[in-house]
Short mmCIF file of N, CA and C in Angstrom, two decimals:
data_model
loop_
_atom_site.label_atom_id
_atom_site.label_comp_id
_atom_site.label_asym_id
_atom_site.label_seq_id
_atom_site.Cartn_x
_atom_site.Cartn_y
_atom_site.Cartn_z
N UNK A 9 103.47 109.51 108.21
CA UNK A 9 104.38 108.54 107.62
C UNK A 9 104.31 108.62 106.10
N UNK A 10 105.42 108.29 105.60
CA UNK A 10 105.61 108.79 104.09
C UNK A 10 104.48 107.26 103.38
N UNK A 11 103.89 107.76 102.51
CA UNK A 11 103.13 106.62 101.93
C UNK A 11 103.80 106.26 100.47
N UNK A 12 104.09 105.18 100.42
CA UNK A 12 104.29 104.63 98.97
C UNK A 12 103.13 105.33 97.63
N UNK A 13 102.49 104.44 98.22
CA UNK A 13 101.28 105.03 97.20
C UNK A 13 99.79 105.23 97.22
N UNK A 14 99.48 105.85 96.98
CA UNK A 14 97.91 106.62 97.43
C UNK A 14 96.71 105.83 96.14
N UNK A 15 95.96 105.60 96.82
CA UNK A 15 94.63 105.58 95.52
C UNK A 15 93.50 106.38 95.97
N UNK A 16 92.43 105.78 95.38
CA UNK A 16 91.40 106.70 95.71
C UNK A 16 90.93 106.49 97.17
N UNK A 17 91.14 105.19 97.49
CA UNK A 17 90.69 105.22 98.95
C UNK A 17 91.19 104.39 99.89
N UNK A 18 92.77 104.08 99.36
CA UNK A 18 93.97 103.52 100.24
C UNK A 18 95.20 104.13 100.08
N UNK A 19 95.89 103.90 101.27
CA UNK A 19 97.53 104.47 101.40
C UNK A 19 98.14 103.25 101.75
N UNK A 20 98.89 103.26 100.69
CA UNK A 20 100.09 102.21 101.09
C UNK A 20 101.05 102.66 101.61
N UNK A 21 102.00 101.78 102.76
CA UNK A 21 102.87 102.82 103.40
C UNK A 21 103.58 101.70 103.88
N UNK A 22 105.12 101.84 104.25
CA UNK A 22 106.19 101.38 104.68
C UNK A 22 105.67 100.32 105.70
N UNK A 23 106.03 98.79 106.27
CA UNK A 23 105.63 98.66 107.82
C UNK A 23 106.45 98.83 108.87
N UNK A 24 106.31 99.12 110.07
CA UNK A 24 106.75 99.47 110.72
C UNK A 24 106.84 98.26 112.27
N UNK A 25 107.78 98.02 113.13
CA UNK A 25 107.78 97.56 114.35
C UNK A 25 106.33 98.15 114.93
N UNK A 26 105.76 98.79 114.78
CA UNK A 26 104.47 98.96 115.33
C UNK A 26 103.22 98.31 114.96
N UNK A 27 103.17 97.91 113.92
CA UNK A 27 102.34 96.96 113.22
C UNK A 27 101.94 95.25 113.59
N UNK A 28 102.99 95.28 114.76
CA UNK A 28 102.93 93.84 114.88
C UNK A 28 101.40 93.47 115.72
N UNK A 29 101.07 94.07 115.98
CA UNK A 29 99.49 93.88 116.76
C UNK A 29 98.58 94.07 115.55
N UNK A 30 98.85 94.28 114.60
CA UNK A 30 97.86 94.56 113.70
C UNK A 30 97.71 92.97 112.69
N UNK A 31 99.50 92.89 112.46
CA UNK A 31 99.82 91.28 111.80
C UNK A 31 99.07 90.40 112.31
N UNK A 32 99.30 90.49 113.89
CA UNK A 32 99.24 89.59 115.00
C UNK A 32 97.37 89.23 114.88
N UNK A 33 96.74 90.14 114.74
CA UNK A 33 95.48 90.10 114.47
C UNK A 33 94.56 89.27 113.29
N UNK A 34 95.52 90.21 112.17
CA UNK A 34 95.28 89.90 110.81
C UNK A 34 95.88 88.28 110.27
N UNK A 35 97.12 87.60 111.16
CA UNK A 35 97.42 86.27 110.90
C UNK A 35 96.35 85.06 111.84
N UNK A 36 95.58 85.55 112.74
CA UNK A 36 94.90 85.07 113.20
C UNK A 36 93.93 84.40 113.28
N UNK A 37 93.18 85.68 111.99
CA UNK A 37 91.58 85.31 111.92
C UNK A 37 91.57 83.68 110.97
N UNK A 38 91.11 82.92 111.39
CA UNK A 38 91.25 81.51 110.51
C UNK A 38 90.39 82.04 109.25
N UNK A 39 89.71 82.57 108.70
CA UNK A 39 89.14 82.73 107.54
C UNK A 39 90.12 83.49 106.48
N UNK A 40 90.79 84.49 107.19
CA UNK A 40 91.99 84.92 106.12
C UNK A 40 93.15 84.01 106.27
N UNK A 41 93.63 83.40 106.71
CA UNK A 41 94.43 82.41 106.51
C UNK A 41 94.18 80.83 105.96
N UNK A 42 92.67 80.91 106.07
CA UNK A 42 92.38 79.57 105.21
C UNK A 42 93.40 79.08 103.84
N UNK A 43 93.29 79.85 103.08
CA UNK A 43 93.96 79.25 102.10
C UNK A 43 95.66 80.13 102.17
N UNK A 44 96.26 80.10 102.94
CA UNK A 44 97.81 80.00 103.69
C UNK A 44 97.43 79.08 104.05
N UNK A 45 97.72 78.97 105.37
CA UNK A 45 98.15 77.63 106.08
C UNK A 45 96.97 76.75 106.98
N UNK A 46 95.74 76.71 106.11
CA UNK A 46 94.79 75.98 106.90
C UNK A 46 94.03 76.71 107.76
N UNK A 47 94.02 78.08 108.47
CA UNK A 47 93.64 78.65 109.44
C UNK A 47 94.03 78.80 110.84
N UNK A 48 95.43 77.80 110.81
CA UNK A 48 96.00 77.82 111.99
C UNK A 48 96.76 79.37 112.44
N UNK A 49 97.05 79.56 113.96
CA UNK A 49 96.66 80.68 114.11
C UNK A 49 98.45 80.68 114.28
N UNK A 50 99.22 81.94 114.58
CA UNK A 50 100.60 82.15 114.24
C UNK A 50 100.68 83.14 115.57
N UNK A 51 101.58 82.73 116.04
CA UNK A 51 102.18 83.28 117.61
C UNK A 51 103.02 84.60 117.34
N UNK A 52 102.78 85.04 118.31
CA UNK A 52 103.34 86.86 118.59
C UNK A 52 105.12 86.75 118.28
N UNK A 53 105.62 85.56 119.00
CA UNK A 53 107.05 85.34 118.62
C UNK A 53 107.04 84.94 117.15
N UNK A 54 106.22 84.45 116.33
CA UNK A 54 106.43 84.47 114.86
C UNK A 54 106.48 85.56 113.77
N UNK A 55 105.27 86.77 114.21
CA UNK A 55 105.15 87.28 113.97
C UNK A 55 106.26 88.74 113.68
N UNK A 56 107.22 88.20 115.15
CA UNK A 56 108.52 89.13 115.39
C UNK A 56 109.77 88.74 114.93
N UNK A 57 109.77 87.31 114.73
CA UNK A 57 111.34 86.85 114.30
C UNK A 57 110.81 86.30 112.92
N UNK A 58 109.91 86.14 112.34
CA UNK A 58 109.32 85.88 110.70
C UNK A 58 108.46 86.73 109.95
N UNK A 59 107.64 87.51 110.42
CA UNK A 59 106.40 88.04 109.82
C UNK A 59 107.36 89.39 109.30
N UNK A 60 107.12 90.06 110.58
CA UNK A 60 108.52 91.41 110.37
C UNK A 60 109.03 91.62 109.63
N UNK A 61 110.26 90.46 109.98
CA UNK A 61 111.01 90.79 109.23
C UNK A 61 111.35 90.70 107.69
N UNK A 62 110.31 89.86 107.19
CA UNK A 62 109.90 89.43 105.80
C UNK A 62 109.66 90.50 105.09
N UNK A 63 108.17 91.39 106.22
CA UNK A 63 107.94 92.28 105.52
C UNK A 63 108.42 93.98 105.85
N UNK A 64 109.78 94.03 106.46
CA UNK A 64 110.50 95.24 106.32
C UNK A 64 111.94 94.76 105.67
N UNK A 65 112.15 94.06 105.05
CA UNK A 65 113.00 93.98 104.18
C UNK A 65 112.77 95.06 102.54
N UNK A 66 114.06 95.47 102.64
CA UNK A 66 114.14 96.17 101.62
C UNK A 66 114.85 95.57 100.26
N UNK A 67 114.18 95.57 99.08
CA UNK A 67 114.60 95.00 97.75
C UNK A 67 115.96 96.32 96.99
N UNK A 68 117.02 96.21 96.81
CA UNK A 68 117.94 96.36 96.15
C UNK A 68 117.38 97.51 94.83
N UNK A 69 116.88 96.34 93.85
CA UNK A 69 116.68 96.70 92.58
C UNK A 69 115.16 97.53 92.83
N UNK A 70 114.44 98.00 93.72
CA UNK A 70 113.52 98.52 93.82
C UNK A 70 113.98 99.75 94.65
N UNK A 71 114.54 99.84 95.47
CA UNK A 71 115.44 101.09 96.16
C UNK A 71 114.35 101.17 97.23
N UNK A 72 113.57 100.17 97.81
CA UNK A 72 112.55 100.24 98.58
C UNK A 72 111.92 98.99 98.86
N UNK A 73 110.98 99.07 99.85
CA UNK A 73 110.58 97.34 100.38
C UNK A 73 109.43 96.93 99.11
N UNK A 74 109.09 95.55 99.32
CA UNK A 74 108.31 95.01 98.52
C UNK A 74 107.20 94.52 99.45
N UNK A 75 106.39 94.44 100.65
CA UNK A 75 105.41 94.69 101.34
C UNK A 75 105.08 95.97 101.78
N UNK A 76 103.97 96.43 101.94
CA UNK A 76 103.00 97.37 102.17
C UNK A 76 101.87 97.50 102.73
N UNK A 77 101.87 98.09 104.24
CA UNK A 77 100.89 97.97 104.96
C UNK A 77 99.77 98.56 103.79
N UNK A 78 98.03 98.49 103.90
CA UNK A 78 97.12 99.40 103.44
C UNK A 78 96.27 99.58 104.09
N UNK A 79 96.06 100.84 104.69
CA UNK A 79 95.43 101.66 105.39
C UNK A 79 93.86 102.31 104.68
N UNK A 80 92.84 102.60 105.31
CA UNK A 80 91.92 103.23 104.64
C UNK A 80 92.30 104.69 104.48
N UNK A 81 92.33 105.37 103.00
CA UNK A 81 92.24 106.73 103.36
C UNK A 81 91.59 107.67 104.18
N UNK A 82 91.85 108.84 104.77
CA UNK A 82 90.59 109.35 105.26
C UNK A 82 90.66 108.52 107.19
N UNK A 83 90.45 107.12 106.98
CA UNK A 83 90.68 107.11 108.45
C UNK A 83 92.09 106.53 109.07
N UNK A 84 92.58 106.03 107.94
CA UNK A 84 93.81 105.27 108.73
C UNK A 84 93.81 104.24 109.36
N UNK A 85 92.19 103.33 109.15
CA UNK A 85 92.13 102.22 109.75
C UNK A 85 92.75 101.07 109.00
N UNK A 86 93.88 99.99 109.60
CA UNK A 86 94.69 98.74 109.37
C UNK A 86 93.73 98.18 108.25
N UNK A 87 93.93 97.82 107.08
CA UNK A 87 92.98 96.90 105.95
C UNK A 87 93.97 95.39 106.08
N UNK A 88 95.27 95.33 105.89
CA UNK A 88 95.78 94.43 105.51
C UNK A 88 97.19 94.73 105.05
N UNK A 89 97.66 94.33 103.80
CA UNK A 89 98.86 94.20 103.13
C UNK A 89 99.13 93.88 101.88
N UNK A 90 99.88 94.31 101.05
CA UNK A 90 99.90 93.96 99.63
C UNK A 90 101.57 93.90 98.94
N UNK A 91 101.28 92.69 98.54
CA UNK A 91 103.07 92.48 97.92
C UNK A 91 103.19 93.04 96.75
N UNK A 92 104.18 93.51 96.41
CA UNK A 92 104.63 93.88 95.01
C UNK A 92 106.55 93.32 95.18
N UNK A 93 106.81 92.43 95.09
CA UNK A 93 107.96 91.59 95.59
C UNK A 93 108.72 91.12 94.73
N UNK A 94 110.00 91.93 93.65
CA UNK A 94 110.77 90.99 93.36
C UNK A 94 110.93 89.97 93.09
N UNK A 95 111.11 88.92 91.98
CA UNK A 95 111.65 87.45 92.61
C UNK A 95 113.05 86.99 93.01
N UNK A 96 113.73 88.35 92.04
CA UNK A 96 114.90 88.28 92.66
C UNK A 96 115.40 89.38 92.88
N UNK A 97 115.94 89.63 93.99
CA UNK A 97 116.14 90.50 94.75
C UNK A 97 117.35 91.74 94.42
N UNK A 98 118.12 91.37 92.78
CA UNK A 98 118.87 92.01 92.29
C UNK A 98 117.95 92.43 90.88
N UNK A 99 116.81 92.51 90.76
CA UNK A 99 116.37 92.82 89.19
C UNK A 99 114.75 92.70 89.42
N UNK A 100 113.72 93.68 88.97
CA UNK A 100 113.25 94.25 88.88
C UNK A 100 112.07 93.43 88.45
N UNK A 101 112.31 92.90 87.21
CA UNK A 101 111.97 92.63 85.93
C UNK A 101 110.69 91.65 85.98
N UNK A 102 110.74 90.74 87.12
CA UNK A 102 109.71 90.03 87.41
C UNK A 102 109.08 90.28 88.88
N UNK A 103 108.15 90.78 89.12
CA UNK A 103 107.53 90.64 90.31
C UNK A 103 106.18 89.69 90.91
N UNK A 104 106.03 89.67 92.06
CA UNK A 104 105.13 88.75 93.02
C UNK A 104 103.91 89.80 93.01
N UNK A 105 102.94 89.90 93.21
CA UNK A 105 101.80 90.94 93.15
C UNK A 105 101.11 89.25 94.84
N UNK A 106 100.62 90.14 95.31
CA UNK A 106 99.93 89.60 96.29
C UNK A 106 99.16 90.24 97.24
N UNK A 107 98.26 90.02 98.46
CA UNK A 107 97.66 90.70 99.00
C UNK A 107 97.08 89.88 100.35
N UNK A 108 96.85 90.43 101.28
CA UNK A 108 96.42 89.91 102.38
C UNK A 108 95.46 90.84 103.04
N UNK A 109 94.38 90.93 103.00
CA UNK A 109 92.96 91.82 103.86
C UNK A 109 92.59 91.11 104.83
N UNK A 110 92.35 92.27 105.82
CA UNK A 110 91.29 91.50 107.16
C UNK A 110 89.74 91.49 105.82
N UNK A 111 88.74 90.71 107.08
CA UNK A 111 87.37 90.53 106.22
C UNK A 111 86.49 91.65 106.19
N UNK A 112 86.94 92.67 107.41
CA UNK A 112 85.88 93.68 107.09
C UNK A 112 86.15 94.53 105.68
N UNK A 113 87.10 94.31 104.82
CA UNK A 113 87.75 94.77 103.53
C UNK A 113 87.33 93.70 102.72
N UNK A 114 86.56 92.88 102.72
CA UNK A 114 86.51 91.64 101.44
C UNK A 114 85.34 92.39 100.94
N UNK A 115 85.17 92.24 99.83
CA UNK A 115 84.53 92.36 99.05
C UNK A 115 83.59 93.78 98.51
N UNK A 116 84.62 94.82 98.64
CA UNK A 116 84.79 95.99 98.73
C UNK A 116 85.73 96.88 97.65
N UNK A 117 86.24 95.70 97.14
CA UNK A 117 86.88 96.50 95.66
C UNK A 117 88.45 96.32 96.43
N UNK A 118 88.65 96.89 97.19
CA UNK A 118 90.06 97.04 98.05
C UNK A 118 91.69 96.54 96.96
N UNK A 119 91.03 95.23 97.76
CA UNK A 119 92.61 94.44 96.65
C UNK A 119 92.23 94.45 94.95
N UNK A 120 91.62 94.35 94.33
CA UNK A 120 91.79 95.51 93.05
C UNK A 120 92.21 96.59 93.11
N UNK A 121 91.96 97.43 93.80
CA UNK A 121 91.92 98.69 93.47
C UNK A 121 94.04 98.83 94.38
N UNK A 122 93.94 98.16 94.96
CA UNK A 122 95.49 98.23 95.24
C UNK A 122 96.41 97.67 94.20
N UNK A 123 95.85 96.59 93.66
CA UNK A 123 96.80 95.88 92.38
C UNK A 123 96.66 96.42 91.75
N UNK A 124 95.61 97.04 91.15
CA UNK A 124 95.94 97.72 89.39
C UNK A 124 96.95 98.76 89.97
N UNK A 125 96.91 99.72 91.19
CA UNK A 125 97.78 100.86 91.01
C UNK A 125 99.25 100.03 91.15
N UNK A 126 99.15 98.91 91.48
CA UNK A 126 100.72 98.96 92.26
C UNK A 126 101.12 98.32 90.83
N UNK A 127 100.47 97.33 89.93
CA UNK A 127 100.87 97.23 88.72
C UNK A 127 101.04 98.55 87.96
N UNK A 128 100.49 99.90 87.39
CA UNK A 128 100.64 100.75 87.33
C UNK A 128 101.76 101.47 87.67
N UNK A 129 102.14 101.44 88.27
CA UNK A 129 103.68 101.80 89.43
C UNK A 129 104.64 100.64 88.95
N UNK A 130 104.30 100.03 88.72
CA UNK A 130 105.96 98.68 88.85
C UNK A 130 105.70 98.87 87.16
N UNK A 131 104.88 99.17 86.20
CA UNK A 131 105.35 99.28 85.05
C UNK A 131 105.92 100.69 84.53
N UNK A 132 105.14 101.48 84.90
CA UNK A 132 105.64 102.71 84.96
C UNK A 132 106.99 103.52 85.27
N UNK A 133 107.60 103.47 86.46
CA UNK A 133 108.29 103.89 87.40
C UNK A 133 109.13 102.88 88.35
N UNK A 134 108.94 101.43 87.91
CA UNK A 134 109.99 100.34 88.70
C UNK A 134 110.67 99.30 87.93
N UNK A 135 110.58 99.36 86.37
CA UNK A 135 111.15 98.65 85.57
C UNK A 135 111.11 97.33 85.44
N UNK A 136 109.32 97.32 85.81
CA UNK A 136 108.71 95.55 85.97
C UNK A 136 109.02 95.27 84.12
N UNK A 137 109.19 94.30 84.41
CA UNK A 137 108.39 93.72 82.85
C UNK A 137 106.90 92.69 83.08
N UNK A 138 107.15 91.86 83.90
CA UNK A 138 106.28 91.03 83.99
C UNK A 138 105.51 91.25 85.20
N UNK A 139 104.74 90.55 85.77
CA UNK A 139 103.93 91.03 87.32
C UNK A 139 103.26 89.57 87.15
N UNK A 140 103.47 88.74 88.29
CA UNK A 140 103.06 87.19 88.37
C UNK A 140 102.48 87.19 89.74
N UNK A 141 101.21 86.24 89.77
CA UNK A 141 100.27 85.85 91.25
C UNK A 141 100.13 84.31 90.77
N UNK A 142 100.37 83.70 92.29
CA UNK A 142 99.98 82.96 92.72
C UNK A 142 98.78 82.46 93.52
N UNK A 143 97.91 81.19 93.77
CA UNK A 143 96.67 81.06 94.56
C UNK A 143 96.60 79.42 94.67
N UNK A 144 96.04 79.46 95.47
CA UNK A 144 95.36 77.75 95.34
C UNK A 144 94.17 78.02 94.38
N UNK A 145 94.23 76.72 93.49
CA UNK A 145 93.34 76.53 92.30
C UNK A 145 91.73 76.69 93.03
N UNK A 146 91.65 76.31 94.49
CA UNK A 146 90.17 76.40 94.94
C UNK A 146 89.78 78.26 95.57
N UNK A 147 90.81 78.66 95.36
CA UNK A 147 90.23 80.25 96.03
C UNK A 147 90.01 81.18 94.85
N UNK A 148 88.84 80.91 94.66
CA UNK A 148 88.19 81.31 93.41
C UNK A 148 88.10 83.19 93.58
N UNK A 149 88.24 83.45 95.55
CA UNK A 149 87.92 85.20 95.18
C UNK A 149 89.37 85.82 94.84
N UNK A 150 90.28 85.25 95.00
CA UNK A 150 91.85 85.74 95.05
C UNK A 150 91.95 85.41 93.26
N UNK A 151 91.74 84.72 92.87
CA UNK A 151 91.83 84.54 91.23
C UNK A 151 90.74 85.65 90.41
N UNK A 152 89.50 85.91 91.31
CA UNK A 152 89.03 86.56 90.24
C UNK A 152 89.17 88.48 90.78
N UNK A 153 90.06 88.57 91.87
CA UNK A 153 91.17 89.60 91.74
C UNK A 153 92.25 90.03 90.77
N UNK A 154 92.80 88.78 90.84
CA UNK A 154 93.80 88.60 89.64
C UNK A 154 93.38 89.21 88.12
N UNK A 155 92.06 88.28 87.95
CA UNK A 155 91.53 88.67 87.19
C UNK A 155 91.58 89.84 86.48
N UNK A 156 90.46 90.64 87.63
CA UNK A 156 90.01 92.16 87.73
C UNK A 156 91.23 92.92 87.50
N UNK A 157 92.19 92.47 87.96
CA UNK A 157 93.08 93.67 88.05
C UNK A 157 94.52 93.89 86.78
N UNK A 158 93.66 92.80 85.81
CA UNK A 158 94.54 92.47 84.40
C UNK A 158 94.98 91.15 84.39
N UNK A 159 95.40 90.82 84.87
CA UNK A 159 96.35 89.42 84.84
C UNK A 159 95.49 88.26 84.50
N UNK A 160 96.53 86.66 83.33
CA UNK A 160 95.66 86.40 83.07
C UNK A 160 96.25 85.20 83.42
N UNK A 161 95.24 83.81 83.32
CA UNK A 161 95.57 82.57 83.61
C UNK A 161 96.73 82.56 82.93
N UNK A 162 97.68 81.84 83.26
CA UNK A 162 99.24 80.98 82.86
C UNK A 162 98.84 79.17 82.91
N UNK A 163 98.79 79.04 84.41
CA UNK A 163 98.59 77.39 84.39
C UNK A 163 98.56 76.95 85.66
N UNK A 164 97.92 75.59 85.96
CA UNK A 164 97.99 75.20 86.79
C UNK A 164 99.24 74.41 87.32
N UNK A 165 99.24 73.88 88.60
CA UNK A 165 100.51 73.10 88.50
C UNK A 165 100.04 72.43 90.65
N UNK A 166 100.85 71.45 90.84
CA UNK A 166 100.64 71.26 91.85
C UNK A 166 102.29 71.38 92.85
N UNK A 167 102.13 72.09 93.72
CA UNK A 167 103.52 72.81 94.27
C UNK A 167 103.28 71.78 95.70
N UNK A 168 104.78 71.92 96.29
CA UNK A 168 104.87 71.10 97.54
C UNK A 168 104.53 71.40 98.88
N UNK A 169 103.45 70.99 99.53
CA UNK A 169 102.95 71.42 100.74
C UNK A 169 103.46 70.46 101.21
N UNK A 170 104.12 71.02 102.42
CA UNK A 170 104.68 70.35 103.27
C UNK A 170 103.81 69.79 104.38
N UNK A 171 102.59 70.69 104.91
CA UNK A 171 101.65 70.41 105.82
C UNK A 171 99.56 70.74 104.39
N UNK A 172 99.71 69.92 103.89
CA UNK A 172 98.96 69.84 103.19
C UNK A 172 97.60 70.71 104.12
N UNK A 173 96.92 71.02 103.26
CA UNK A 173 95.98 71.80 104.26
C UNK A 173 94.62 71.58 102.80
N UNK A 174 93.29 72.15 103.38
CA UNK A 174 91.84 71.78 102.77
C UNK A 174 91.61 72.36 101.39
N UNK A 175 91.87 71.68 100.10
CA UNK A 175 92.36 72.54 99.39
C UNK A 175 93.43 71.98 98.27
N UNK A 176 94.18 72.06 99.24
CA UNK A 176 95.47 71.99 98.16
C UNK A 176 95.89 70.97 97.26
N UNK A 177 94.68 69.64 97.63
CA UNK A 177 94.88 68.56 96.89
C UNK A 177 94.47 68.76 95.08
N UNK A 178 94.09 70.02 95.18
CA UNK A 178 93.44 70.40 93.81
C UNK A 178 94.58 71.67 92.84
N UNK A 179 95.85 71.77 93.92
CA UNK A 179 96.82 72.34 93.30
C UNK A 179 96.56 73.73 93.07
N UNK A 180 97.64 74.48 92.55
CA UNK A 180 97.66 76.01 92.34
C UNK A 180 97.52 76.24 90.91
N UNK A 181 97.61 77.91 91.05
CA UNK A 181 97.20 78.32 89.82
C UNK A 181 98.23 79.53 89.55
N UNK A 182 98.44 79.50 88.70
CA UNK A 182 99.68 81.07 88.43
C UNK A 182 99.09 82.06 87.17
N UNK A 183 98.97 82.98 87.78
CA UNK A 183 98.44 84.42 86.28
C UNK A 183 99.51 85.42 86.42
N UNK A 184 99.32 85.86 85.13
CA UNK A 184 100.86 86.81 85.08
C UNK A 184 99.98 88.13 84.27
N UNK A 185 100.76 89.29 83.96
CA UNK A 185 100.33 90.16 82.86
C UNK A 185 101.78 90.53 82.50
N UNK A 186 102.23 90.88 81.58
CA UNK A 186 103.65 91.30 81.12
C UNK A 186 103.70 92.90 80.42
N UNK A 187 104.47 93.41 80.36
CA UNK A 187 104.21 94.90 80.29
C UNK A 187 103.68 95.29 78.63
N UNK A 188 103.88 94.32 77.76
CA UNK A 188 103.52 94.15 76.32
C UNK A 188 101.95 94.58 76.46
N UNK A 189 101.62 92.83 77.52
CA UNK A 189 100.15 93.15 77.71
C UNK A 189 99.70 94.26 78.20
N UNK A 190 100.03 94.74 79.18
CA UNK A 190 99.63 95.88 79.90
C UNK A 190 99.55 97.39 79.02
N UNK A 191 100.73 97.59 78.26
CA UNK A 191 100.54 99.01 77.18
C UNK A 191 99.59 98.17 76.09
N UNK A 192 99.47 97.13 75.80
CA UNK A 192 98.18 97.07 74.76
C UNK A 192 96.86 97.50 75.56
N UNK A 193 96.30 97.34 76.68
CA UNK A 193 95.28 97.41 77.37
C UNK A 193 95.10 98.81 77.69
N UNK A 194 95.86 99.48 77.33
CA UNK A 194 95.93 100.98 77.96
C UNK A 194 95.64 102.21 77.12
#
């Protein structure tokens, strides 16, 4: 399968209708979904009429999708997923940077080492200007990803949960890097 993009020890690659046992897995585990939706677990029919199709949608102004399965190099074993997403779906210019790992991938470098390249790529070769993440203000390992991988605090703010979950009473956090920043760092 054609891979988006390679690092030293992941392949990012298109997803596919075959993946849904892997989603199905990976939306499951209540520890990676803690800070989504509480840890509640997400049904095989969600996964097919929402998960999917979210993430085989193709972006316009990117000439290609904005989710990405990531695979281990070398074995090809399922890690997770990583956004590089548009905000709007006609222009380039601002993107979503995000990421989703099973746990046997935490704390392994992984989602760094996928964000700096995919920032790398969207400034380079996709006509980002800016690159923006989101988190709950309490998930201190997803922020100090952010971190690691350039991006810097913006601000806090408290956004609307509809099903409030453990957490969120302490609000989110938004970091950005902009391509100014990024060729100074380089």
């Amino acid at each position: 399968m054609h891979a988006f993009l390679r690092t030293e020890r992941l392949v990012l690659r298109p997803f596919t209708e075959a993946d849904a046992d892997h989603l199905f897995a990976l939306d499951n585990d209540p520890e990676v979904m803690r800070f989504i939706n509480g840890g509640a677990p997400t049904s095989r029919e969600e996964i097919g009429t929402a998960v999917l199709p979210r993430l085989l949608h193709d972006y316009p102004c990117l000439g290609t999708r904005g989710f990405w399965a990531a695979e281990e190099r070398g074995t090809g074993t399922f890690l997770g997923w990583f956004e590089f997403r548009p905000l709007d779906e006609h222009s380039c210019a601002v993107v979503e940077l995000g990421y989703r790992l099973n746990r046997a991938a935490w704390g392994r470098g992984h989602a760094t080492e996928g964000s700096r390249h995919l920032i790398d790529k969207g400034f380079t070769d996709l006509g980002v200007e800016r690159v923006t993440a989101n988190t709950m203000a309490v998930n201190t390992r997803s922020r100090r990803v952010m971190e690691k991988s350039g991006l810097s605090f913006l601000r806090a703010f408290t956004g609307d949960w509809p099903d409030p979950i453990p957490g969120s009473e302490h609000g989110e956090v938004e970091y950005r890097l902009t391509r100014a920043e990024w060729q100074q760092r380089r």
